[in-house]
Each structure stands twice: as structure tokens, then as C-alpha cells.
mmCIF file of C-alpha atoms in Angstrom:
data_model
loop_
_atom_site.group_PDB
_atom_site.id
_atom_site.type_symbol
_atom_site.label_atom_id
_atom_site.label_comp_id
_atom_site.label_asym_id
_atom_site.label_seq_id
_atom_site.Cartn_x
_atom_site.Cartn_y
_atom_site.Cartn_z
ATOM 1 C CA MET A 162 36.602 126.320 -47.324
ATOM 2 C CA GLN A 163 38.349 128.929 -45.187
ATOM 3 C CA PRO A 164 35.978 131.740 -44.148
ATOM 4 C CA PHE A 165 36.845 135.174 -45.472
ATOM 5 C CA THR A 166 36.192 138.164 -43.238
ATOM 6 C CA ALA A 167 39.125 140.544 -43.791
ATOM 7 C CA VAL A 168 42.753 140.318 -44.838
ATOM 8 C CA THR A 169 45.565 142.837 -44.399
ATOM 9 C CA GLY A 170 49.020 142.592 -45.900
ATOM 10 C CA PRO A 171 51.248 143.342 -48.868
ATOM 11 C CA ALA A 172 49.486 143.753 -52.212
ATOM 12 C CA ALA A 173 51.566 142.621 -55.173
ATOM 13 C CA PRO A 174 51.102 144.935 -58.179
ATOM 14 C CA LEU A 175 50.725 142.898 -61.382
ATOM 15 C CA LEU A 176 48.789 145.359 -63.497
ATOM 16 C CA ARG A 177 49.017 143.635 -66.865
ATOM 17 C CA PRO A 178 45.649 143.408 -68.656
ATOM 18 C CA ASN A 179 44.107 140.140 -69.823
ATOM 19 C CA ILE A 180 46.079 137.813 -67.560
ATOM 20 C CA ASP A 181 44.623 134.487 -68.637
ATOM 21 C CA THR A 182 44.256 131.228 -66.802
ATOM 22 C CA ASP A 183 46.945 129.534 -68.913
ATOM 23 C CA VAL A 184 49.453 132.037 -67.554
ATOM 24 C CA ILE A 185 48.201 131.517 -64.001
ATOM 25 C CA ILE A 186 48.543 127.720 -64.298
ATOM 26 C CA ARG A 187 49.597 125.855 -67.430
ATOM 27 C CA VAL A 188 47.220 123.155 -68.643
ATOM 28 C CA GLU A 189 49.746 120.339 -68.274
ATOM 29 C CA ARG A 190 50.013 121.108 -64.548
ATOM 30 C CA LEU A 191 46.371 120.143 -64.108
ATOM 31 C CA VAL A 192 47.313 116.491 -64.614
ATOM 32 C CA GLY A 193 49.328 114.726 -61.929
ATOM 33 C CA THR A 194 49.517 117.806 -59.705
ATOM 34 C CA THR A 195 47.604 117.928 -56.460
ATOM 35 C CA ARG A 196 45.535 120.958 -55.570
ATOM 36 C CA ALA A 197 47.826 121.649 -52.609
ATOM 37 C CA SER A 198 50.939 121.769 -54.782
ATOM 38 C CA MET A 199 49.662 123.950 -57.636
ATOM 39 C CA GLY A 200 50.998 127.121 -56.050
ATOM 40 C CA ALA A 201 54.535 126.025 -56.917
ATOM 41 C CA HIS A 202 53.600 126.290 -60.599
ATOM 42 C CA ALA A 203 51.561 129.508 -60.534
ATOM 43 C CA PHE A 204 52.746 132.069 -63.114
ATOM 44 C CA GLU A 205 55.674 129.790 -63.930
ATOM 45 C CA VAL A 206 56.136 131.229 -67.425
ATOM 46 C CA TRP A 207 56.848 134.580 -65.766
ATOM 47 C CA ARG A 208 58.356 133.464 -62.461
ATOM 48 C CA PHE A 209 61.105 131.258 -63.869
ATOM 49 C CA ARG A 210 63.832 131.567 -66.469
ATOM 50 C CA ALA A 211 64.508 128.886 -69.061
ATOM 51 C CA ASP A 212 67.074 127.265 -66.768
ATOM 52 C CA GLY A 213 64.493 126.961 -63.970
ATOM 53 C CA SER A 214 65.901 129.742 -61.801
ATOM 54 C CA GLU A 215 63.651 132.496 -60.505
ATOM 55 C CA ASP A 216 63.426 135.748 -62.424
ATOM 56 C CA PRO A 217 64.061 138.417 -59.778
ATOM 57 C CA ALA A 218 62.316 141.026 -61.924
ATOM 58 C CA PHE A 219 58.942 139.308 -61.600
ATOM 59 C CA VAL A 220 56.922 141.000 -58.880
ATOM 60 C CA LEU A 221 55.928 137.854 -56.988
ATOM 61 C CA ASN A 222 59.603 136.874 -56.692
ATOM 62 C CA ARG A 223 60.459 140.106 -54.918
ATOM 63 C CA PRO A 224 61.003 139.507 -51.166
ATOM 64 C CA GLU A 225 58.405 142.054 -50.119
ATOM 65 C CA PHE A 226 55.693 140.369 -52.198
ATOM 66 C CA ARG A 227 56.393 136.688 -51.632
ATOM 67 C CA ALA A 228 53.213 135.092 -50.259
ATOM 68 C CA ALA A 229 51.389 138.433 -50.572
ATOM 69 C CA PRO A 230 47.732 137.769 -49.639
ATOM 70 C CA ILE A 231 46.449 140.396 -52.092
ATOM 71 C CA LEU A 232 47.104 140.683 -55.824
ATOM 72 C CA LEU A 233 46.543 143.925 -57.749
ATOM 73 C CA ALA A 234 45.785 143.170 -61.389
ATOM 74 C CA GLY A 235 44.713 144.730 -64.673
ATOM 75 C CA PRO A 236 41.376 144.484 -66.509
ATOM 76 C CA ASN A 237 39.855 141.162 -67.602
ATOM 77 C CA PHE A 238 41.752 139.115 -65.062
ATOM 78 C CA GLY A 239 41.300 135.348 -65.343
ATOM 79 C CA CYS A 240 40.205 135.314 -68.979
ATOM 80 C CA GLY A 241 40.839 132.294 -71.189
ATOM 81 C CA SER A 242 39.912 128.711 -70.453
ATOM 82 C CA SER A 243 37.620 127.805 -67.579
ATOM 83 C CA ARG A 244 40.036 126.020 -65.266
ATOM 84 C CA GLU A 245 39.345 125.959 -61.550
ATOM 85 C CA GLY A 246 43.022 125.148 -61.062
ATOM 86 C CA ALA A 247 43.843 128.812 -61.695
ATOM 87 C CA VAL A 248 42.124 129.692 -58.435
ATOM 88 C CA TRP A 249 43.854 126.831 -56.615
ATOM 89 C CA ALA A 250 47.238 127.976 -57.929
ATOM 90 C CA LEU A 251 46.694 131.514 -56.650
ATOM 91 C CA GLN A 252 45.596 130.221 -53.268
ATOM 92 C CA GLY A 253 48.632 127.955 -53.188
ATOM 93 C CA MET A 254 50.794 131.062 -53.445
ATOM 94 C CA GLY A 255 48.971 132.598 -50.489
ATOM 95 C CA VAL A 256 46.644 134.913 -52.434
ATOM 96 C CA ARG A 257 43.292 135.416 -50.688
ATOM 97 C CA ALA A 258 41.955 138.396 -52.646
ATOM 98 C CA VAL A 259 42.459 139.910 -56.083
ATOM 99 C CA ILE A 260 41.730 143.571 -56.790
ATOM 100 C CA ALA A 261 41.181 144.334 -60.474
ATOM 101 C CA PRO A 262 38.901 146.478 -62.661
ATOM 102 C CA SER A 263 37.161 143.437 -64.194
ATOM 103 C CA TYR A 264 37.210 139.648 -64.363
ATOM 104 C CA SER A 265 36.223 136.784 -66.589
ATOM 105 C CA ASP A 266 32.796 135.611 -65.417
ATOM 106 C CA ILE A 267 33.925 131.997 -65.139
ATOM 107 C CA PHE A 268 37.029 132.907 -63.151
ATOM 108 C CA ARG A 269 34.969 135.086 -60.804
ATOM 109 C CA ASN A 270 32.542 132.251 -60.137
ATOM 110 C CA ASN A 271 35.356 129.744 -59.592
ATOM 111 C CA ALA A 272 37.023 132.150 -57.188
ATOM 112 C CA LEU A 273 33.881 132.686 -55.135
ATOM 113 C CA GLN A 274 33.232 128.940 -54.983
ATOM 114 C CA ASN A 275 36.695 128.363 -53.521
ATOM 115 C CA GLY A 276 36.985 131.231 -51.049
ATOM 116 C CA LEU A 277 39.104 133.603 -53.153
ATOM 117 C CA LEU A 278 37.596 137.102 -53.145
ATOM 118 C CA PRO A 279 37.587 138.968 -56.499
ATOM 119 C CA VAL A 280 37.172 142.686 -55.758
ATOM 120 C CA ALA A 281 36.271 145.000 -58.637
ATOM 121 C CA LEU A 282 37.420 148.637 -58.390
ATOM 122 C CA ASP A 283 37.887 151.319 -61.034
ATOM 123 C CA GLU A 284 41.166 150.965 -62.903
ATOM 124 C CA ALA A 285 42.320 154.403 -61.751
ATOM 125 C CA VAL A 286 41.791 153.346 -58.128
ATOM 126 C CA VAL A 287 43.704 150.086 -58.610
ATOM 127 C CA ARG A 288 46.595 152.002 -60.170
ATOM 128 C CA GLU A 289 46.603 154.524 -57.324
ATOM 129 C CA ILE A 290 46.772 151.747 -54.735
ATOM 130 C CA ALA A 291 49.586 150.125 -56.722
ATOM 131 C CA ALA A 292 51.489 153.435 -56.813
ATOM 132 C CA GLN A 293 51.211 153.743 -53.027
ATOM 133 C CA VAL A 294 52.447 150.181 -52.618
ATOM 134 C CA GLU A 295 55.427 150.743 -54.921
ATOM 135 C CA ALA A 296 56.342 153.949 -53.085
ATOM 136 C CA ALA A 297 56.946 151.992 -49.868
ATOM 137 C CA PRO A 298 56.881 148.266 -50.701
ATOM 138 C CA ASP A 299 58.398 147.184 -47.384
ATOM 139 C CA ARG A 300 55.799 149.031 -45.305
ATOM 140 C CA ALA A 301 52.671 149.546 -47.405
ATOM 141 C CA ARG A 302 49.713 147.440 -46.372
ATOM 142 C CA VAL A 303 46.296 147.035 -47.963
ATOM 143 C CA THR A 304 43.171 145.764 -46.235
ATOM 144 C CA VAL A 305 40.303 143.981 -47.945
ATOM 145 C CA ASP A 306 37.363 143.887 -45.537
ATOM 146 C CA LEU A 307 34.467 141.787 -46.755
ATOM 147 C CA GLU A 308 32.309 142.411 -43.693
ATOM 148 C CA ARG A 309 32.295 146.152 -44.417
ATOM 149 C CA GLU A 310 32.786 145.736 -48.196
ATOM 150 C CA VAL A 311 35.698 148.143 -48.283
ATOM 151 C CA VAL A 312 39.311 148.222 -49.456
ATOM 152 C CA ILE A 313 41.621 150.372 -47.358
ATOM 153 C CA ALA A 314 44.625 151.715 -49.269
ATOM 154 C CA PRO A 315 48.029 152.232 -47.625
ATOM 155 C CA ASP A 316 47.249 155.940 -47.119
ATOM 156 C CA GLY A 317 44.003 155.075 -45.313
ATOM 157 C CA THR A 318 41.669 155.937 -48.176
ATOM 158 C CA ARG A 319 38.607 153.689 -48.206
ATOM 159 C CA HIS A 320 37.148 152.357 -51.431
ATOM 160 C CA ARG A 321 33.755 150.692 -51.380
ATOM 161 C CA PHE A 322 33.093 147.574 -53.422
ATOM 162 C CA ALA A 323 29.936 145.563 -54.010
ATOM 163 C CA ILE A 324 29.339 141.827 -53.953
ATOM 164 C CA ASP A 325 26.213 139.730 -54.275
ATOM 165 C CA PRO A 326 24.737 139.354 -50.759
ATOM 166 C CA ALA A 327 24.389 135.570 -51.053
ATOM 167 C CA ARG A 328 28.011 135.245 -52.174
ATOM 168 C CA ARG A 329 29.123 137.500 -49.345
ATOM 169 C CA GLU A 330 27.259 135.376 -46.795
ATOM 170 C CA ALA A 331 28.825 132.200 -48.185
ATOM 171 C CA LEU A 332 32.355 133.608 -48.070
ATOM 172 C CA LEU A 333 31.946 134.935 -44.546
ATOM 173 C CA ALA A 334 30.736 131.517 -43.416
ATOM 174 C CA GLY A 335 33.272 129.579 -45.474
ATOM 175 C CA LEU A 336 30.595 127.695 -47.419
ATOM 176 C CA ASP A 337 30.422 126.699 -51.069
ATOM 177 C CA ASP A 338 27.115 125.866 -52.806
ATOM 178 C CA VAL A 339 27.075 122.378 -51.324
ATOM 179 C CA GLY A 340 27.663 123.772 -47.838
ATOM 180 C CA LEU A 341 24.874 126.314 -48.283
ATOM 181 C CA THR A 342 22.514 123.565 -49.415
ATOM 182 C CA LEU A 343 23.373 121.389 -46.421
ATOM 183 C CA ARG A 344 22.270 124.240 -44.166
ATOM 184 C CA GLN A 345 18.762 123.298 -45.310
ATOM 185 C CA ALA A 346 19.225 119.579 -44.671
ATOM 186 C CA ASP A 347 16.316 119.381 -42.185
ATOM 187 C CA ALA A 348 13.936 121.186 -44.541
ATOM 188 C CA ILE A 349 15.033 118.970 -47.452
ATOM 189 C CA ALA A 350 14.481 115.825 -45.375
ATOM 190 C CA ALA A 351 11.031 117.041 -44.281
ATOM 191 C CA TRP A 352 10.030 117.697 -47.895
ATOM 192 C CA GLN A 353 11.254 114.248 -48.929
ATOM 193 C CA ARG A 354 9.203 112.580 -46.187
ATOM 194 C CA ALA A 355 6.090 114.495 -47.189
ATOM 195 C CA ASP A 356 6.581 113.821 -50.868
ATOM 196 C CA ARG A 357 7.268 110.143 -50.251
ATOM 197 C CA ALA A 358 3.908 109.928 -48.428
ATOM 198 C CA ALA A 359 2.051 111.910 -51.099
ATOM 199 C CA ARG A 360 3.641 110.235 -54.127
ATOM 200 C CA PRO A 361 4.995 106.848 -53.073
ATOM 201 C CA TRP A 362 5.084 105.711 -56.698
ATOM 202 C CA ALA A 363 7.743 108.341 -57.462
ATOM 203 C CA TRP A 364 10.075 106.863 -54.862
ATOM 204 C CA GLN A 365 9.859 103.233 -55.956
ATOM 205 C CA VAL A 366 13.172 101.743 -57.007
ATOM 206 C CA ALA A 367 13.020 99.356 -59.928
ATOM 207 C CA ALA A 368 14.427 95.911 -59.318
ATOM 208 C CA PRO A 369 17.687 95.332 -61.178
ATOM 209 C CA ASP A 370 17.423 93.494 -64.469
ATOM 210 C CA ARG A 371 19.225 90.179 -63.870
ATOM 211 C CA ARG A 372 18.945 88.901 -67.411
#
């Protein structure tokens, strides 16, 4: 996956609480839709009118927030069903980091496994950043710096955030759990050789039953 070090850009304020995964990507879009094309369907119940046209009032349809790399959200973001496609849909829209007061545990884990950074800050801080963004939407920029574990608001104020060190290392390197495991490929192979010598019976493969 794409390494995450830092991202700077517009931050779209979508401060509704309890935004669930069914809103982020509808369940029927998980069938017959490729991962790369899920972004076209992200938030479709809010992005589009009944006739299929865009709703200009929805924040992610506003010109200054199209393809915004950062999303500002309300508490309990990503609640609902445990669909990894919600993360893919956000990434398909260009989102690389979400800043919210809290997250569903399953969504947070899915995000970290796919290179999307979920940053948790106090709700008052998220609302203050959103207010700064709305005051100058064409110019305001937010930085999410994973290396320094800090969010820099448009006015330059720095807000620290915490992330599990192992998760931080994986994101910085662009590695999921499989990638992290493969870093130990030599050690795994050495253990297998030693174990095969010590317990050859455990490595025997039964002949197929041809009856």
C-alpha cells in the first residue's frame, strides 16, 4: 500500500455524528464494483439527487473540497457493518486521512490495514479546525504529519495525536500485516528448517487417498 508520511491539503468538514459504513458505500456496490471504482459511489445517498445529478449543497461536491485528502468528521465515524469497502471508497475519492473524535473499532482497523490514517482529536478541536476551514475554504490547508504525530490547523496551531507504534511503523513503510510478516521471511525460513530437522514427522505429507 502507499506509504503515509504526511499530507497537506483541503480538509472537507463533514461533522455529522455516527456516519456509518452503509452511507460511505452502499452494500449493493460491494458486488460487481472493483476496488478502484468504488470512489465514484462513496456517499452517493448524500452526493446525488434522485435524478442522479450532484447535490451542490453536499460538502464533497463543493469545488474547494473535491478530492480533498483530509476529511473532518463527527464522533463514531465508520460505525455500522464491517465492510472494508468503506475504506476503499474513501480512498477512491482521494481521502488519505480522517480526523474525528472517535471511530468504530472495525473501521479503524480496516483503515490502518489499507493505508488510510484515522486521527482521533477532541471534538472541540475538530470543530475549531472545521471553523477555520470554512472561514477561508479556498485557502485553508490542514497538515496531518504521521512522522511527528501532529495535525497542523490552518492557523498554524499544532495538535498532537497518538497512534500505536507498530501501526505507525507499518503506515510509514506502506506495509500491511502480510508485508510486515514478510520482513521476517529469513527468520521464518530458518525456524522451518530447524523444526523440520527436529520434528520431521510433523512435516510429512500424507499421500492422497486414491480410492
